[in-house]
C-alpha cells in the first residue's frame, strides 16, 4: 500500500516536472520570438537598426554599448506620446531596456501592452512611463538619430535633442 502511494507520488512529481519543463520551453520560445533583433550594423559606438521590417506590437531588443535597447513599433490603437520616435507615419517606442528601479530587464507583455519587471513587479506602459510599482522614472531614451527608415543609436539627432531639451528622455 505504502509502496503504491509512493509510486503515485513519483508519477505525479514526474508529470508536474514534465509540465514545468514544457512551460519553460514555451516561455523561452515566446521570448525568443518577441526578442528577435531587426537587421542592424554596429560600428564605433553606434548601432544602426533598419526599422522597415518592424512589426506592430512585437518587441525587438537591440544591443548598444552593451545595453539592451527596446524597439517597439506601436500599433494604431496605442496612444501617441511625445516620447515616440516618429518615422514616416509610424511611431516607435525606443528605450534602454533596464528597469529604472534597480536595473533588471523588463519583459514585454504584448497582450497587455506593457513592460513588466520580474524583480519587484514594476510596470511601464508602451511609451515607457512607469505605471506601477517601485520604478521612480520612465525607461530612459538613448541618444538616437533618424536616417530615412534607419535608427542610429549613439548619435544625437534633432529629434533626440528636442526630447532632451523638453526633459523627456528620462
Ligand atoms: S528592478 Fe524593476 S522593479 Fe525593481
PDB file of C-alpha atoms and ligand atoms in Angstrom:
ATOM      1  CA  UNK A   1       0.000   0.000   0.000  1.00  0.00           C
ATOM      2  CA  UNK A   2       2.684   2.427   1.109  1.00  0.00           C
ATOM      3  CA  UNK A   3       4.659   1.493  -1.990  1.00  0.00           C
ATOM      4  CA  UNK A   4       1.650   2.332  -4.195  1.00  0.00           C
ATOM      5  CA  UNK A   5       1.260   5.762  -2.607  1.00  0.00           C
ATOM      6  CA  UNK A   6       4.974   6.410  -3.111  1.00  0.00           C
ATOM      7  CA  UNK A   7       4.678   5.236  -6.722  1.00  0.00           C
ATOM      8  CA  UNK A   8       1.781   7.613  -7.349  1.00  0.00           C
ATOM      9  CA  UNK A   9       3.701  10.463  -5.760  1.00  0.00           C
ATOM     10  CA  UNK A  10       6.664   9.735  -8.024  1.00  0.00           C
ATOM     11  CA  UNK A  11       4.385   9.702 -11.037  1.00  0.00           C
ATOM     12  CA  UNK A  12       2.699  12.982 -10.075  1.00  0.00           C
ATOM     13  CA  UNK A  13       6.115  14.517  -9.401  1.00  0.00           C
ATOM     14  CA  UNK A  14       7.388  13.423 -12.805  1.00  0.00           C
ATOM     15  CA  UNK A  15       4.239  14.642 -14.551  1.00  0.00           C
ATOM     16  CA  UNK A  16       4.469  18.048 -12.850  1.00  0.00           C
ATOM     17  CA  UNK A  17       8.152  18.226 -13.694  1.00  0.00           C
ATOM     18  CA  UNK A  18       7.293  17.498 -17.314  1.00  0.00           C
ATOM     19  CA  UNK A  19       4.646  20.233 -17.386  1.00  0.00           C
ATOM     20  CA  UNK A  20       7.067  22.703 -15.797  1.00  0.00           C
ATOM     21  CA  UNK A  21       9.755  21.855 -18.356  1.00  0.00           C
ATOM     22  CA  UNK A  22       7.268  22.245 -21.210  1.00  0.00           C
ATOM     23  CA  UNK A  23       6.071  25.579 -19.768  1.00  0.00           C
ATOM     24  CA  UNK A  24       9.673  26.740 -19.529  1.00  0.00           C
ATOM     25  CA  UNK A  25      10.365  25.809 -23.145  1.00  0.00           C
ATOM     26  CA  UNK A  26       7.161  27.572 -24.216  1.00  0.00           C
ATOM     27  CA  UNK A  27       8.165  30.729 -22.338  1.00  0.00           C
ATOM     28  CA  UNK A  28      11.652  30.653 -23.850  1.00  0.00           C
ATOM     29  CA  UNK A  29      10.193  30.202 -27.325  1.00  0.00           C
ATOM     30  CA  UNK A  30       7.801  33.138 -26.825  1.00  0.00           C
ATOM     31  CA  UNK A  31      10.692  35.237 -25.514  1.00  0.00           C
ATOM     32  CA  UNK A  32      12.908  34.308 -28.486  1.00  0.00           C
ATOM     33  CA  UNK A  33      10.117  35.127 -30.914  1.00  0.00           C
ATOM     34  CA  UNK A  34       9.440  38.515 -29.394  1.00  0.00           C
ATOM     35  CA  UNK A  35      13.108  39.342 -28.805  1.00  0.00           C
ATOM     36  CA  UNK A  36      14.367  38.833 -32.339  1.00  0.00           C
ATOM     37  CA  UNK A  37      16.511  41.797 -33.296  1.00  0.00           C
ATOM     38  CA  UNK A  38      15.959  43.711 -36.525  1.00  0.00           C
ATOM     39  CA  UNK A  39      18.763  43.816 -39.110  1.00  0.00           C
ATOM     40  CA  UNK A  40      21.423  46.036 -37.592  1.00  0.00           C
ATOM     41  CA  UNK A  41      25.009  47.162 -38.082  1.00  0.00           C
ATOM     42  CA  UNK A  42      27.393  48.002 -35.239  1.00  0.00           C
ATOM     43  CA  UNK A  43      30.362  50.328 -35.660  1.00  0.00           C
ATOM     44  CA  UNK A  44      32.439  52.534 -33.340  1.00  0.00           C
ATOM     45  CA  UNK A  45      29.860  53.024 -30.596  1.00  0.00           C
ATOM     46  CA  UNK A  46      26.901  53.308 -32.978  1.00  0.00           C
ATOM     47  CA  UNK A  47      24.270  50.713 -33.782  1.00  0.00           C
ATOM     48  CA  UNK A  48      22.216  51.267 -36.924  1.00  0.00           C
ATOM     49  CA  UNK A  49      18.874  49.465 -36.921  1.00  0.00           C
ATOM     50  CA  UNK A  50      16.721  49.080 -40.016  1.00  0.00           C
ATOM     51  CA  UNK A  51      13.142  49.742 -38.900  1.00  0.00           C
ATOM     52  CA  UNK A  52      11.492  48.967 -42.238  1.00  0.00           C
ATOM     53  CA  UNK A  53      10.777  45.328 -41.295  1.00  0.00           C
ATOM     54  CA  UNK A  54       9.438  46.033 -37.796  1.00  0.00           C
ATOM     55  CA  UNK A  55       6.046  44.578 -36.942  1.00  0.00           C
ATOM     56  CA  UNK A  56       3.489  46.293 -34.755  1.00  0.00           C
ATOM     57  CA  UNK A  57       3.397  45.245 -31.108  1.00  0.00           C
ATOM     58  CA  UNK A  58       6.453  42.964 -31.465  1.00  0.00           C
ATOM     59  CA  UNK A  59       9.351  43.916 -29.222  1.00  0.00           C
ATOM     60  CA  UNK A  60      12.796  43.901 -30.812  1.00  0.00           C
ATOM     61  CA  UNK A  61      15.760  44.030 -28.494  1.00  0.00           C
ATOM     62  CA  UNK A  62      18.903  45.524 -29.982  1.00  0.00           C
ATOM     63  CA  UNK A  63      22.269  45.976 -28.334  1.00  0.00           C
ATOM     64  CA  UNK A  64      24.049  49.293 -27.988  1.00  0.00           C
ATOM     65  CA  UNK A  65      27.216  49.733 -25.931  1.00  0.00           C
ATOM     66  CA  UNK A  66      26.463  46.510 -24.068  1.00  0.00           C
ATOM     67  CA  UNK A  67      22.937  47.612 -23.119  1.00  0.00           C
ATOM     68  CA  UNK A  68      19.651  46.122 -24.300  1.00  0.00           C
ATOM     69  CA  UNK A  69      17.650  48.606 -26.361  1.00  0.00           C
ATOM     70  CA  UNK A  70      13.900  48.140 -26.724  1.00  0.00           C
ATOM     71  CA  UNK A  71      12.449  48.975 -30.124  1.00  0.00           C
ATOM     72  CA  UNK A  72       8.686  48.586 -30.299  1.00  0.00           C
ATOM     73  CA  UNK A  73       6.595  49.616 -33.273  1.00  0.00           C
ATOM     74  CA  UNK A  74       3.368  50.969 -31.836  1.00  0.00           C
ATOM     75  CA  UNK A  75       0.067  49.733 -33.195  1.00  0.00           C
ATOM     76  CA  UNK A  76      -2.585  52.249 -34.240  1.00  0.00           C
ATOM     77  CA  UNK A  77      -4.615  51.679 -31.076  1.00  0.00           C
ATOM     78  CA  UNK A  78      -1.699  52.660 -28.824  1.00  0.00           C
ATOM     79  CA  UNK A  79      -1.769  56.219 -27.541  1.00  0.00           C
ATOM     80  CA  UNK A  80       0.640  58.665 -29.189  1.00  0.00           C
ATOM     81  CA  UNK A  81       3.188  60.156 -26.796  1.00  0.00           C
ATOM     82  CA  UNK A  82       5.771  62.968 -27.023  1.00  0.00           C
ATOM     83  CA  UNK A  83       8.420  60.304 -26.324  1.00  0.00           C
ATOM     84  CA  UNK A  84       7.517  58.425 -29.522  1.00  0.00           C
ATOM     85  CA  UNK A  85      10.139  58.188 -32.235  1.00  0.00           C
ATOM     86  CA  UNK A  86       8.264  59.043 -35.430  1.00  0.00           C
ATOM     87  CA  UNK A  87       9.435  57.520 -38.697  1.00  0.00           C
ATOM     88  CA  UNK A  88       7.164  58.437 -41.601  1.00  0.00           C
ATOM     89  CA  UNK A  89       3.662  57.504 -40.463  1.00  0.00           C
ATOM     90  CA  UNK A  90       4.892  55.002 -37.887  1.00  0.00           C
ATOM     91  CA  UNK A  91       5.512  55.520 -34.200  1.00  0.00           C
ATOM     92  CA  UNK A  92       8.124  53.623 -32.222  1.00  0.00           C
ATOM     93  CA  UNK A  93       8.956  53.332 -28.578  1.00  0.00           C
ATOM     94  CA  UNK A  94      12.747  53.242 -28.178  1.00  0.00           C
ATOM     95  CA  UNK A  95      14.341  52.923 -24.748  1.00  0.00           C
ATOM     96  CA  UNK A  96      17.197  51.430 -22.791  1.00  0.00           C
ATOM     97  CA  UNK A  97      15.734  48.121 -21.623  1.00  0.00           C
ATOM     98  CA  UNK A  98      16.807  48.410 -17.997  1.00  0.00           C
ATOM     99  CA  UNK A  99      14.300  48.971 -15.222  1.00  0.00           C
ATOM    100  CA  UNK A 100      14.797  52.367 -13.608  1.00  0.00           C
ATOM    101  CA  UNK A 101      14.384  50.827 -10.142  1.00  0.00           C
ATOM    102  CA  UNK A 102      17.410  48.527  -9.848  1.00  0.00           C
ATOM    103  CA  UNK A 103      18.311  47.701 -13.421  1.00  0.00           C
ATOM    104  CA  UNK A 104      16.597  44.380 -14.248  1.00  0.00           C
ATOM    105  CA  UNK A 105      15.450  43.812 -17.833  1.00  0.00           C
ATOM    106  CA  UNK A 106      11.643  44.059 -18.006  1.00  0.00           C
ATOM    107  CA  UNK A 107       9.705  41.646 -20.225  1.00  0.00           C
ATOM    108  CA  UNK A 108       7.186  42.876 -22.779  1.00  0.00           C
ATOM    109  CA  UNK A 109       3.644  41.569 -22.357  1.00  0.00           C
ATOM    110  CA  UNK A 110       2.266  42.050 -25.863  1.00  0.00           C
ATOM    111  CA  UNK A 111      -1.325  41.122 -24.925  1.00  0.00           C
ATOM    112  CA  UNK A 112      -1.386  43.687 -22.139  1.00  0.00           C
ATOM    113  CA  UNK A 113       0.621  46.356 -23.971  1.00  0.00           C
ATOM    114  CA  UNK A 114       3.034  46.858 -21.116  1.00  0.00           C
ATOM    115  CA  UNK A 115       6.500  46.033 -19.811  1.00  0.00           C
ATOM    116  CA  UNK A 116       6.733  44.135 -16.550  1.00  0.00           C
ATOM    117  CA  UNK A 117       9.820  43.839 -14.406  1.00  0.00           C
ATOM    118  CA  UNK A 118      10.039  40.466 -12.655  1.00  0.00           C
ATOM    119  CA  UNK A 119      12.400  41.710  -9.930  1.00  0.00           C
ATOM    120  CA  UNK A 120       9.949  43.813  -7.879  1.00  0.00           C
ATOM    121  CA  UNK A 121       6.850  43.942 -10.077  1.00  0.00           C
ATOM    122  CA  UNK A 122       7.438  47.367 -11.648  1.00  0.00           C
ATOM    123  CA  UNK A 123       5.444  48.118 -14.801  1.00  0.00           C
ATOM    124  CA  UNK A 124       5.834  50.535 -17.711  1.00  0.00           C
ATOM    125  CA  UNK A 125       3.377  51.386 -20.468  1.00  0.00           C
ATOM    126  CA  UNK A 126       4.212  51.234 -24.199  1.00  0.00           C
ATOM    127  CA  UNK A 127       5.660  54.745 -24.026  1.00  0.00           C
ATOM    128  CA  UNK A 128       7.997  53.690 -21.214  1.00  0.00           C
ATOM    129  CA  UNK A 129       6.190  55.598 -18.441  1.00  0.00           C
ATOM    130  CA  UNK A 130       6.233  53.867 -15.078  1.00  0.00           C
ATOM    131  CA  UNK A 131       2.665  52.866 -14.208  1.00  0.00           C
ATOM    132  CA  UNK A 132       3.059  50.546 -11.227  1.00  0.00           C
ATOM    133  CA  UNK A 133       5.487  49.522  -8.500  1.00  0.00           C
ATOM    134  CA  UNK A 134       8.817  50.957  -7.388  1.00  0.00           C
ATOM    135  CA  UNK A 135      10.391  52.345 -10.629  1.00  0.00           C
ATOM    136  CA  UNK A 136      10.943  56.061  -9.928  1.00  0.00           C
ATOM    137  CA  UNK A 137      11.099  57.235 -13.546  1.00  0.00           C
ATOM    138  CA  UNK A 138      10.311  56.214 -17.133  1.00  0.00           C
ATOM    139  CA  UNK A 139      12.539  53.916 -19.191  1.00  0.00           C
ATOM    140  CA  UNK A 140      15.407  56.045 -20.451  1.00  0.00           C
ATOM    141  CA  UNK A 141      15.608  57.025 -24.125  1.00  0.00           C
ATOM    142  CA  UNK A 142      19.102  56.547 -25.580  1.00  0.00           C
ATOM    143  CA  UNK A 143      20.694  59.109 -27.933  1.00  0.00           C
ATOM    144  CA  UNK A 144      19.397  58.420 -31.438  1.00  0.00           C
ATOM    145  CA  UNK A 145      19.177  59.847 -34.914  1.00  0.00           C
ATOM    146  CA  UNK A 146      16.677  59.014 -37.644  1.00  0.00           C
ATOM    147  CA  UNK A 147      18.195  58.426 -41.048  1.00  0.00           C
ATOM    148  CA  UNK A 148      15.424  57.533 -43.512  1.00  0.00           C
ATOM    149  CA  UNK A 149      13.979  54.284 -42.144  1.00  0.00           C
ATOM    150  CA  UNK A 150      17.069  53.672 -40.056  1.00  0.00           C
ATOM    151  CA  UNK A 151      17.592  54.368 -36.380  1.00  0.00           C
ATOM    152  CA  UNK A 152      21.162  55.260 -35.437  1.00  0.00           C
ATOM    153  CA  UNK A 153      21.743  54.608 -31.737  1.00  0.00           C
ATOM    154  CA  UNK A 154      24.504  56.650 -30.140  1.00  0.00           C
ATOM    155  CA  UNK A 155      24.128  59.737 -32.306  1.00  0.00           C
ATOM    156  CA  UNK A 156      22.167  62.788 -31.123  1.00  0.00           C
ATOM    157  CA  UNK A 157      19.830  63.768 -33.957  1.00  0.00           C
ATOM    158  CA  UNK A 158      17.423  66.749 -33.866  1.00  0.00           C
ATOM    159  CA  UNK A 159      14.511  64.526 -32.735  1.00  0.00           C
ATOM    160  CA  UNK A 160      16.511  63.324 -29.737  1.00  0.00           C
ATOM    161  CA  UNK A 161      17.786  66.816 -28.870  1.00  0.00           C
ATOM    162  CA  UNK A 162      14.211  68.107 -28.869  1.00  0.00           C
ATOM    163  CA  UNK A 163      13.198  65.363 -26.403  1.00  0.00           C
ATOM    164  CA  UNK A 164      16.296  66.020 -24.297  1.00  0.00           C
ATOM    165  CA  UNK A 165      15.563  69.768 -24.094  1.00  0.00           C
ATOM    166  CA  UNK A 166      11.976  69.015 -23.091  1.00  0.00           C
ATOM    167  CA  UNK A 167      13.212  66.671 -20.328  1.00  0.00           C
ATOM    168  CA  UNK A 168      11.505  63.671 -21.913  1.00  0.00           C
ATOM    169  CA  UNK A 169      14.430  61.266 -22.230  1.00  0.00           C
ATOM    170  CA  UNK A 170      14.454  60.183 -18.553  1.00  0.00           C
TER     171      UNK A 170
HETATM  172  S1  LIG B   1      14.366  46.322 -10.634  1.00  0.00           S
HETATM  173 FE1  LIG B   1      12.494  46.517 -11.706  1.00  0.00          FE
HETATM  174  S2  LIG B   1      11.008  46.770 -10.152  1.00  0.00           S
HETATM  175 FE2  LIG B   1      12.884  46.595  -9.095  1.00  0.00          FE
END
